[in-house]
Coordinates of C-alpha atoms and ligand atoms in Angstrom, one line a residue:
M1 CA 18.6 -48.4 -2.9
R2 CA 17.3 -48.8 -6.4
S3 CA 14.4 -46.5 -7.3
K4 CA 11.2 -48.2 -8.0
R5 CA 10.9 -49.5 -11.6
E6 CA 8.4 -47.6 -13.8
Q7 CA 5.3 -49.5 -14.8
W8 CA 2.7 -49.3 -17.6
S9 CA -0.5 -47.6 -16.4
S10 CA -2.7 -50.5 -17.6
G11 CA -2.7 -53.8 -19.3
I12 CA -4.3 -52.2 -22.4
G13 CA -1.6 -49.6 -22.4
F14 CA 1.0 -52.3 -22.4
I15 CA -0.7 -54.1 -25.3
M16 CA -0.8 -50.8 -27.3
A17 CA 2.8 -50.2 -26.7
A18 CA 3.9 -53.7 -27.5
A19 CA 1.6 -53.9 -30.6
G20 CA 3.0 -50.5 -31.5
S21 CA 6.5 -51.9 -31.4
A22 CA 5.5 -54.9 -33.5
I23 CA 3.5 -52.9 -36.0
G24 CA 6.0 -50.8 -38.0
L25 CA 7.9 -50.5 -41.3
G26 CA 7.9 -54.3 -41.1
N27 CA 4.2 -54.4 -41.7
L28 CA 3.7 -51.4 -44.1
W29 CA 6.9 -51.5 -46.0
K30 CA 8.6 -54.9 -45.8
F31 CA 5.6 -57.3 -45.6
P32 CA 3.9 -56.2 -48.9
Y33 CA 7.1 -56.2 -50.8
I34 CA 8.4 -59.5 -49.5
A35 CA 5.0 -61.0 -50.1
G36 CA 5.2 -59.5 -53.6
T37 CA 8.5 -61.0 -54.4
S38 CA 8.0 -64.3 -52.5
G39 CA 5.0 -65.7 -54.2
G40 CA 2.1 -63.9 -52.6
A41 CA -0.2 -66.4 -51.0
V42 CA 2.4 -69.1 -50.7
F43 CA 4.5 -66.8 -48.6
L44 CA 1.4 -65.8 -46.5
I45 CA 0.8 -69.5 -45.6
I46 CA 4.4 -70.2 -44.6
Y47 CA 4.4 -66.9 -42.7
I48 CA 1.4 -67.9 -40.6
F49 CA 2.9 -71.3 -39.9
F50 CA 6.1 -69.7 -38.5
L51 CA 4.0 -67.2 -36.6
V52 CA 2.3 -70.0 -34.6
I53 CA 5.2 -72.3 -34.2
L54 CA 8.0 -69.8 -33.6
G55 CA 6.5 -66.3 -33.1
I56 CA 4.0 -67.0 -30.4
P57 CA 6.2 -69.1 -28.1
I58 CA 9.2 -66.8 -28.3
L59 CA 7.2 -63.7 -27.8
L60 CA 5.5 -65.2 -24.8
S61 CA 8.9 -66.3 -23.5
E62 CA 10.5 -62.9 -23.9
M63 CA 7.7 -61.2 -22.0
A64 CA 7.9 -63.8 -19.3
I65 CA 11.6 -63.3 -18.8
G66 CA 11.2 -59.5 -18.6
R67 CA 8.4 -59.6 -16.1
F68 CA 10.0 -62.3 -14.0
A69 CA 13.4 -60.5 -13.8
G70 CA 12.2 -56.9 -13.9
E71 CA 15.4 -55.6 -15.3
N72 CA 16.9 -54.4 -18.6
A73 CA 17.5 -57.0 -21.4
V74 CA 21.0 -57.9 -20.3
D75 CA 20.4 -58.0 -16.5
S76 CA 17.1 -59.9 -17.0
C77 CA 18.9 -62.7 -18.9
K78 CA 21.7 -62.7 -16.4
K79 CA 19.2 -63.2 -13.7
L80 CA 18.1 -66.4 -15.3
S81 CA 21.7 -67.6 -15.8
P82 CA 24.8 -65.5 -15.2
K83 CA 26.4 -66.8 -18.4
F84 CA 23.4 -65.7 -20.6
G85 CA 23.7 -62.0 -20.3
F86 CA 25.1 -62.1 -23.9
V87 CA 21.6 -62.9 -25.2
G88 CA 20.3 -59.6 -23.9
G89 CA 23.6 -58.0 -25.2
L90 CA 22.9 -59.3 -28.7
G91 CA 19.4 -57.8 -28.4
I92 CA 20.9 -54.4 -27.6
A93 CA 23.4 -54.6 -30.4
G94 CA 20.6 -55.7 -32.7
A95 CA 18.3 -52.9 -31.6
F96 CA 21.0 -50.4 -32.4
L97 CA 21.5 -51.9 -35.9
V98 CA 17.8 -51.8 -36.7
L99 CA 17.5 -48.3 -35.4
A100 CA 20.2 -47.1 -37.7
S101 CA 18.4 -48.3 -40.8
Y102 CA 14.9 -47.5 -39.4
G103 CA 16.1 -43.9 -38.9
V104 CA 17.0 -43.5 -42.6
V105 CA 13.6 -44.9 -43.8
G106 CA 11.8 -42.9 -41.1
G107 CA 13.4 -39.8 -42.6
W108 CA 12.3 -40.8 -46.1
V109 CA 8.8 -41.2 -44.8
I110 CA 8.7 -37.7 -43.4
K111 CA 9.9 -36.3 -46.7
Y112 CA 7.2 -38.2 -48.5
I113 CA 4.5 -36.7 -46.4
F114 CA 5.4 -33.2 -47.4
K115 CA 6.3 -34.1 -51.0
S116 CA 2.9 -35.6 -51.4
F117 CA 1.4 -32.2 -51.3
S118 CA 3.7 -30.5 -53.8
G119 CA 2.3 -30.0 -57.3
S120 CA 5.2 -31.5 -59.1
G121 CA 4.5 -35.0 -57.6
F122 CA 6.8 -37.9 -57.6
G123 CA 8.6 -38.5 -60.9
T124 CA 9.7 -42.1 -61.6
D125 CA 13.3 -41.2 -60.5
F126 CA 12.3 -39.3 -57.5
F127 CA 13.2 -42.1 -55.0
A128 CA 16.6 -42.8 -56.5
D129 CA 17.5 -39.2 -56.8
Y130 CA 16.3 -38.2 -53.4
T131 CA 17.9 -41.0 -51.5
A132 CA 21.2 -40.4 -53.2
Q133 CA 21.4 -36.8 -51.9
P134 CA 24.0 -36.2 -49.2
I135 CA 22.3 -33.6 -47.0
E136 CA 18.5 -33.5 -47.0
P137 CA 17.7 -37.1 -46.2
I138 CA 20.1 -36.8 -43.2
L139 CA 18.2 -33.8 -41.9
W140 CA 14.9 -35.6 -42.0
T141 CA 16.4 -38.6 -40.3
F142 CA 17.6 -36.3 -37.6
V143 CA 14.0 -35.1 -37.2
F144 CA 12.8 -38.7 -37.0
I145 CA 15.4 -39.6 -34.3
A146 CA 14.6 -36.4 -32.4
I147 CA 10.9 -37.3 -32.2
N148 CA 11.8 -40.7 -30.8
V149 CA 14.3 -39.2 -28.2
I150 CA 11.5 -36.8 -27.0
I151 CA 9.0 -39.6 -26.6
V152 CA 11.4 -42.0 -24.8
T153 CA 12.5 -39.1 -22.5
G154 CA 8.8 -38.9 -21.4
G155 CA 9.1 -42.3 -19.8
I156 CA 7.1 -45.5 -19.9
A157 CA 3.5 -44.6 -19.1
K158 CA 3.7 -40.9 -20.0
G159 CA 5.8 -41.2 -23.1
I160 CA 5.8 -44.6 -24.8
E161 CA 2.4 -45.8 -23.6
R162 CA 0.6 -42.5 -24.2
V163 CA 1.9 -42.0 -27.7
S164 CA 1.2 -45.6 -28.8
T165 CA -2.3 -45.5 -27.3
I166 CA -3.1 -42.5 -29.5
L167 CA -1.4 -43.5 -32.7
L168 CA -2.2 -47.1 -33.0
P169 CA -6.1 -46.8 -33.2
V170 CA -5.7 -43.9 -35.7
L171 CA -3.4 -46.1 -37.8
L172 CA -5.8 -49.1 -37.8
I173 CA -8.9 -47.0 -38.7
F174 CA -7.3 -45.0 -41.5
L175 CA -5.5 -47.9 -43.0
I176 CA -8.8 -49.8 -43.2
G177 CA -10.1 -46.8 -45.0
I178 CA -7.2 -46.8 -47.5
M179 CA -7.6 -50.5 -48.0
I180 CA -11.4 -50.2 -48.9
Y181 CA -10.5 -47.4 -51.3
C182 CA -7.8 -49.5 -53.0
L183 CA -10.0 -52.5 -53.3
T184 CA -12.5 -50.5 -55.3
L185 CA -9.9 -49.5 -57.9
P186 CA -10.3 -51.1 -61.4
N187 CA -8.7 -54.6 -61.6
A188 CA -8.0 -54.7 -57.9
A189 CA -9.4 -58.3 -57.9
Q190 CA -6.3 -59.5 -59.7
G191 CA -4.1 -58.2 -56.8
V192 CA -6.4 -59.8 -54.2
R193 CA -6.1 -63.1 -56.1
Y194 CA -2.3 -62.8 -56.1
F195 CA -2.3 -62.3 -52.4
I196 CA -4.7 -65.1 -51.3
V197 CA -4.6 -67.8 -53.9
P198 CA -1.4 -69.8 -53.8
D199 CA 0.3 -70.0 -57.2
L200 CA 2.8 -72.9 -57.2
A201 CA 4.0 -72.1 -60.7
G202 CA 6.7 -69.8 -59.4
I203 CA 8.2 -72.5 -57.1
N204 CA 10.3 -74.8 -59.2
S205 CA 12.8 -76.2 -56.7
L206 CA 13.5 -76.8 -53.1
S207 CA 15.7 -73.8 -53.2
D208 CA 12.9 -71.6 -54.2
L209 CA 10.9 -72.9 -51.3
S210 CA 13.7 -72.6 -48.8
Q211 CA 14.2 -69.0 -49.9
I212 CA 10.6 -68.3 -49.1
A213 CA 10.9 -70.0 -45.8
I214 CA 14.0 -67.9 -45.0
N215 CA 12.1 -64.8 -45.8
A216 CA 9.1 -65.8 -43.9
M217 CA 11.0 -66.7 -40.8
G218 CA 13.0 -63.5 -40.9
Q219 CA 9.8 -61.5 -41.3
V220 CA 8.2 -63.2 -38.4
F221 CA 11.1 -62.2 -36.1
F222 CA 11.3 -58.7 -37.5
S223 CA 7.6 -58.0 -37.4
L224 CA 7.1 -59.3 -33.9
S225 CA 10.2 -57.4 -32.6
L226 CA 11.8 -60.7 -31.5
G227 CA 15.3 -61.3 -30.5
M228 CA 16.0 -57.7 -29.9
G229 CA 15.3 -57.5 -26.1
T230 CA 12.3 -55.4 -26.9
L231 CA 9.7 -57.6 -25.2
I232 CA 12.0 -58.4 -22.3
T233 CA 12.4 -54.7 -21.7
Y234 CA 8.7 -53.9 -22.2
G235 CA 7.8 -57.0 -20.1
S236 CA 9.9 -55.7 -17.2
Y237 CA 7.5 -52.8 -16.8
L238 CA 4.5 -55.1 -16.4
S239 CA 2.5 -55.8 -13.3
K240 CA 2.4 -59.3 -12.0
S241 CA -1.4 -59.5 -12.6
T242 CA -1.3 -59.0 -16.4
N243 CA -2.3 -62.0 -18.4
L244 CA 0.7 -62.7 -20.7
T245 CA -1.0 -65.3 -22.9
S246 CA -4.0 -63.2 -23.9
S247 CA -1.7 -60.2 -24.4
T248 CA 0.5 -62.2 -26.7
V249 CA -2.5 -63.4 -28.7
T250 CA -3.8 -59.8 -29.0
I251 CA -0.4 -58.4 -30.1
V252 CA 0.2 -61.1 -32.7
T253 CA -3.3 -60.7 -34.0
L254 CA -3.0 -57.0 -34.4
D255 CA 0.4 -57.2 -35.9
T256 CA -0.8 -59.8 -38.5
L257 CA -4.0 -57.9 -39.2
I258 CA -2.1 -54.7 -40.0
A259 CA 0.3 -56.6 -42.3
V260 CA -2.5 -58.2 -44.2
I261 CA -4.5 -54.9 -44.4
A262 CA -1.4 -53.3 -45.8
G263 CA -1.1 -56.1 -48.3
F264 CA -4.7 -55.8 -49.3
A265 CA -4.3 -52.1 -49.8
I266 CA -0.9 -52.0 -51.7
I267 CA -0.9 -55.2 -53.8
P268 CA -4.3 -54.6 -55.5
A269 CA -3.5 -50.9 -56.0
V270 CA -0.2 -51.9 -57.8
F271 CA -2.0 -54.5 -59.9
S272 CA -4.7 -52.0 -60.7
F273 CA -2.3 -49.9 -62.7
G274 CA -0.5 -52.8 -64.2
L275 CA 2.7 -52.1 -62.2
E276 CA 5.1 -54.7 -60.9
V277 CA 4.6 -56.1 -57.3
T278 CA 7.9 -57.9 -57.5
G279 CA 9.9 -54.7 -57.4
G280 CA 11.3 -55.2 -53.9
P281 CA 12.1 -52.4 -51.4
G282 CA 11.0 -49.6 -53.7
L283 CA 7.4 -50.9 -53.6
I284 CA 5.9 -48.2 -51.3
F285 CA 8.5 -45.5 -52.3
Q286 CA 8.6 -45.9 -56.0
T287 CA 5.7 -48.0 -57.3
L288 CA 3.0 -46.8 -55.0
P289 CA 3.5 -43.0 -55.7
V290 CA 2.9 -43.8 -59.4
V291 CA -0.5 -45.2 -58.3
F292 CA -1.2 -42.2 -56.2
S293 CA -0.5 -39.8 -59.0
N294 CA -3.0 -41.6 -61.1
I295 CA -6.0 -41.6 -58.8
K296 CA -8.5 -38.9 -57.8
G297 CA -7.5 -37.3 -54.5
G298 CA -4.2 -39.1 -54.8
R299 CA -2.2 -36.3 -53.2
F300 CA -4.3 -36.4 -50.1
I301 CA -4.3 -40.2 -50.0
S302 CA -0.6 -40.3 -50.4
A303 CA 0.0 -37.8 -47.6
L304 CA -2.3 -39.8 -45.3
F305 CA -0.7 -43.1 -46.2
F306 CA 2.9 -41.8 -45.4
L307 CA 1.6 -40.2 -42.2
L308 CA 0.3 -43.6 -41.1
V309 CA 3.6 -45.2 -42.0
L310 CA 5.3 -42.6 -39.9
F311 CA 3.0 -43.4 -37.0
A312 CA 3.8 -47.0 -37.3
A313 CA 7.6 -46.3 -37.6
V314 CA 7.7 -44.1 -34.5
T315 CA 5.9 -46.6 -32.2
S316 CA 8.5 -49.2 -33.3
A317 CA 11.5 -47.0 -33.2
I318 CA 10.8 -45.9 -29.6
S319 CA 10.8 -49.5 -28.5
L320 CA 14.3 -50.0 -30.1
L321 CA 15.5 -46.9 -28.4
E322 CA 14.0 -47.9 -25.1
V323 CA 15.9 -51.3 -25.2
I324 CA 19.2 -49.3 -25.4
V325 CA 18.2 -46.5 -22.9
S326 CA 17.0 -48.9 -20.3
W327 CA 20.2 -50.8 -20.3
F328 CA 22.4 -47.7 -20.6
S329 CA 20.8 -45.8 -17.8
D330 CA 20.9 -48.8 -15.5
K331 CA 24.6 -49.3 -16.3
T332 CA 25.7 -45.7 -16.1
G333 CA 23.3 -44.4 -13.6
L334 CA 22.6 -41.5 -16.0
S335 CA 19.0 -40.1 -16.1
R336 CA 16.5 -41.3 -18.7
K337 CA 16.7 -38.0 -20.4
V338 CA 20.5 -38.0 -20.8
S339 CA 20.6 -41.6 -21.8
S340 CA 18.0 -41.0 -24.4
V341 CA 19.9 -38.2 -25.9
I342 CA 23.1 -40.2 -25.9
A343 CA 21.6 -43.3 -27.4
G344 CA 19.6 -41.4 -30.0
G345 CA 22.8 -39.4 -30.9
A346 CA 24.8 -42.7 -31.3
A347 CA 22.1 -44.1 -33.5
F348 CA 21.9 -40.9 -35.5
L349 CA 25.7 -41.2 -36.3
M350 CA 25.1 -44.7 -37.7
C351 CA 22.2 -43.4 -39.6
I352 CA 24.4 -40.8 -41.4
F353 CA 26.5 -43.6 -42.9
A354 CA 23.5 -45.7 -43.7
S355 CA 21.9 -42.7 -45.5
L356 CA 25.1 -41.9 -47.4
S357 CA 25.3 -45.5 -48.6
F358 CA 22.5 -44.6 -51.1
G359 CA 24.8 -41.9 -52.6
V360 CA 28.4 -40.9 -52.1
L361 CA 29.2 -44.0 -50.1
S362 CA 27.4 -46.5 -52.4
E363 CA 30.7 -47.9 -53.6
A364 CA 31.9 -48.6 -50.0
T365 CA 30.9 -52.1 -49.3
I366 CA 31.2 -54.7 -46.6
F367 CA 30.9 -58.3 -47.8
N368 CA 29.6 -56.9 -51.1
M369 CA 26.8 -54.9 -49.5
N370 CA 26.5 -51.2 -49.0
F371 CA 26.3 -50.1 -45.3
F372 CA 22.5 -49.9 -45.3
D373 CA 22.1 -53.5 -46.6
F374 CA 24.8 -54.7 -44.3
L375 CA 22.9 -53.3 -41.3
N376 CA 19.8 -55.1 -42.4
F377 CA 21.7 -58.3 -43.1
A378 CA 23.5 -58.2 -39.7
A379 CA 20.2 -57.6 -37.8
D380 CA 17.8 -59.9 -39.7
K381 CA 20.1 -62.7 -40.8
I382 CA 22.6 -62.8 -37.9
V383 CA 21.5 -61.2 -34.6
M384 CA 17.8 -62.1 -34.7
P385 CA 18.2 -65.8 -35.5
I386 CA 21.2 -66.2 -33.1
G387 CA 19.5 -64.2 -30.4
G388 CA 16.3 -66.2 -31.0
F389 CA 18.1 -69.5 -30.8
F390 CA 19.8 -68.7 -27.5
M391 CA 16.6 -67.4 -26.1
C392 CA 15.0 -70.7 -26.8
I393 CA 17.9 -72.5 -25.1
L394 CA 17.8 -70.2 -22.2
V395 CA 14.1 -70.6 -21.6
G396 CA 13.7 -74.2 -22.6
H397 CA 16.8 -75.8 -21.1
I398 CA 18.4 -73.4 -18.5
W399 CA 15.5 -71.5 -16.9
G400 CA 13.2 -74.4 -17.8
T401 CA 9.8 -74.4 -19.2
D402 CA 8.2 -75.2 -15.8
A403 CA 9.6 -72.0 -14.4
A404 CA 8.6 -70.0 -17.4
L405 CA 5.1 -71.5 -17.3
E406 CA 4.9 -70.6 -13.6
E407 CA 5.5 -67.0 -14.7
I408 CA 3.2 -67.2 -17.7
S409 CA 0.3 -68.6 -15.6
N410 CA 0.8 -65.9 -12.9
G411 CA 1.9 -68.5 -10.3
G412 CA -0.7 -71.0 -11.4
K413 CA -3.6 -68.6 -11.1
L414 CA -4.3 -68.6 -14.9
K415 CA -5.0 -71.8 -16.9
F416 CA -2.6 -72.4 -19.7
R417 CA -3.9 -75.3 -21.9
L418 CA -1.1 -75.6 -24.4
K419 CA 1.8 -76.5 -22.0
P420 CA 3.1 -79.5 -24.0
L421 CA 3.0 -77.6 -27.2
F422 CA 4.7 -74.6 -25.7
S423 CA 7.4 -76.8 -24.2
A424 CA 8.0 -78.7 -27.4
A425 CA 8.2 -75.5 -29.4
I426 CA 10.6 -73.7 -27.1
K427 CA 12.8 -76.7 -26.3
Y428 CA 13.1 -78.4 -29.7
I429 CA 11.0 -77.2 -32.6
A430 CA 11.9 -73.5 -32.6
P431 CA 15.6 -73.9 -32.0
A432 CA 15.9 -76.7 -34.6
M433 CA 14.1 -74.7 -37.2
I434 CA 16.1 -71.6 -36.6
I435 CA 19.3 -73.5 -37.0
V436 CA 18.2 -75.2 -40.3
I437 CA 17.0 -71.9 -41.8
F438 CA 20.0 -70.0 -40.5
I439 CA 22.4 -72.4 -42.1
S440 CA 20.5 -72.7 -45.3
S441 CA 20.4 -68.9 -45.6
F442 CA 24.1 -69.0 -46.4
F443 CA 23.8 -71.3 -49.3
Ligands
LIG1 N1 8.6 -54.9 -35.5 C1 9.0 -53.7 -36.1 C2 8.4 -53.6 -37.5 O1 7.7 -54.5 -37.9 C3 10.5 -53.6 -36.2 C4 11.2 -53.9 -34.9 C5 12.1 -55.0 -34.9 C6 11.0 -53.2 -33.8 C7 12.8 -55.3 -33.7 C8 11.6 -53.5 -32.5 C9 12.5 -54.6 -32.6 O2 8.7 -52.7 -38.2

């Protein structure tokens, strides 16, 4: 007989873990730089639109699938329809791809925490020089992956839930502190304006706008951890009495709040020193350290900031690892511990190549991208939209929104006022939008 499935110890614990998964590098690293390069406030508005119309219904659906089926991502989807196991399979593949690039960035973050304290500070070339090194970044990536393996080995309530419940409030409180500090820097108001007042001057054509839409949709998926089997897996450890709708609203609110707080901290700080917000992925690793080196107590704030980024990254990476571990241990019958070590080890191998693609392997390209960029492309632009699309088909047309709503309302015990909206979103609006954006992203 199957052993009893683990469970979260409380509804709040689940929310902390799921919000911890959502809140990650996507919020502190990607969101500010994408907002910075995609027109600031215009991006923010489109982002919120996709959040409501795609993010919330899909998040709710994934959780409902997981709790209904109570299995790993593949078996949960199979339980709804035997032919749809591949949706969970895509999620597991996607989790693996994301973990491989997450591990590399997580390693950089650990390095930056220590480096913040060193007297020499970050020179302008530090980021490029450091990431091109063959050995040291890989060692820190190993440390990052090992931290995740240890936590996941601890299990659902005692590992993932406990760590998230401690780290998430710390992240929120200190990030607000950093934001307040940054908002008091000279000229910060310019950055605030950039972030909240839409400037249509930068949008000259439909293709500019569709580029922003592509970025915004990708960011909604990434930031809410959708299409990767994460919420199916986390949902499978839920008790039947948890209110899925209010949990969803809390998770989405916290995730958006942290992204916006990060934006309000980073964008004004960068404006304050007359630096470029449109610099892309180097924003927190190249531009922000210049800010830190120019402000009083900058070393300390820098170390604190990167520590918070590490907290956010860990609570997300454990969710990626858990998707793989849950499936792998069910499939092989191996223990959680052994499965965590094997899955972490496999992810680490991929991380090695991803890390080297900033240095010795930078010339080795797949479809004109280095390996790191290829991992991100495959996860964000291929697996997430395709997984998300089929998730909508599975829930909207195969399992059926009535059955999904039965699960969401705890068998009719809870009121759910937005039934028609939810059904329309999952059946038609979300899949249509995903297809349009998916196709347009190739032109
Ligand atoms: N949501 C995480 C972030 O914003 C990343 C992530 C994606 C985690 C998919 C799990 C699954 O950083």
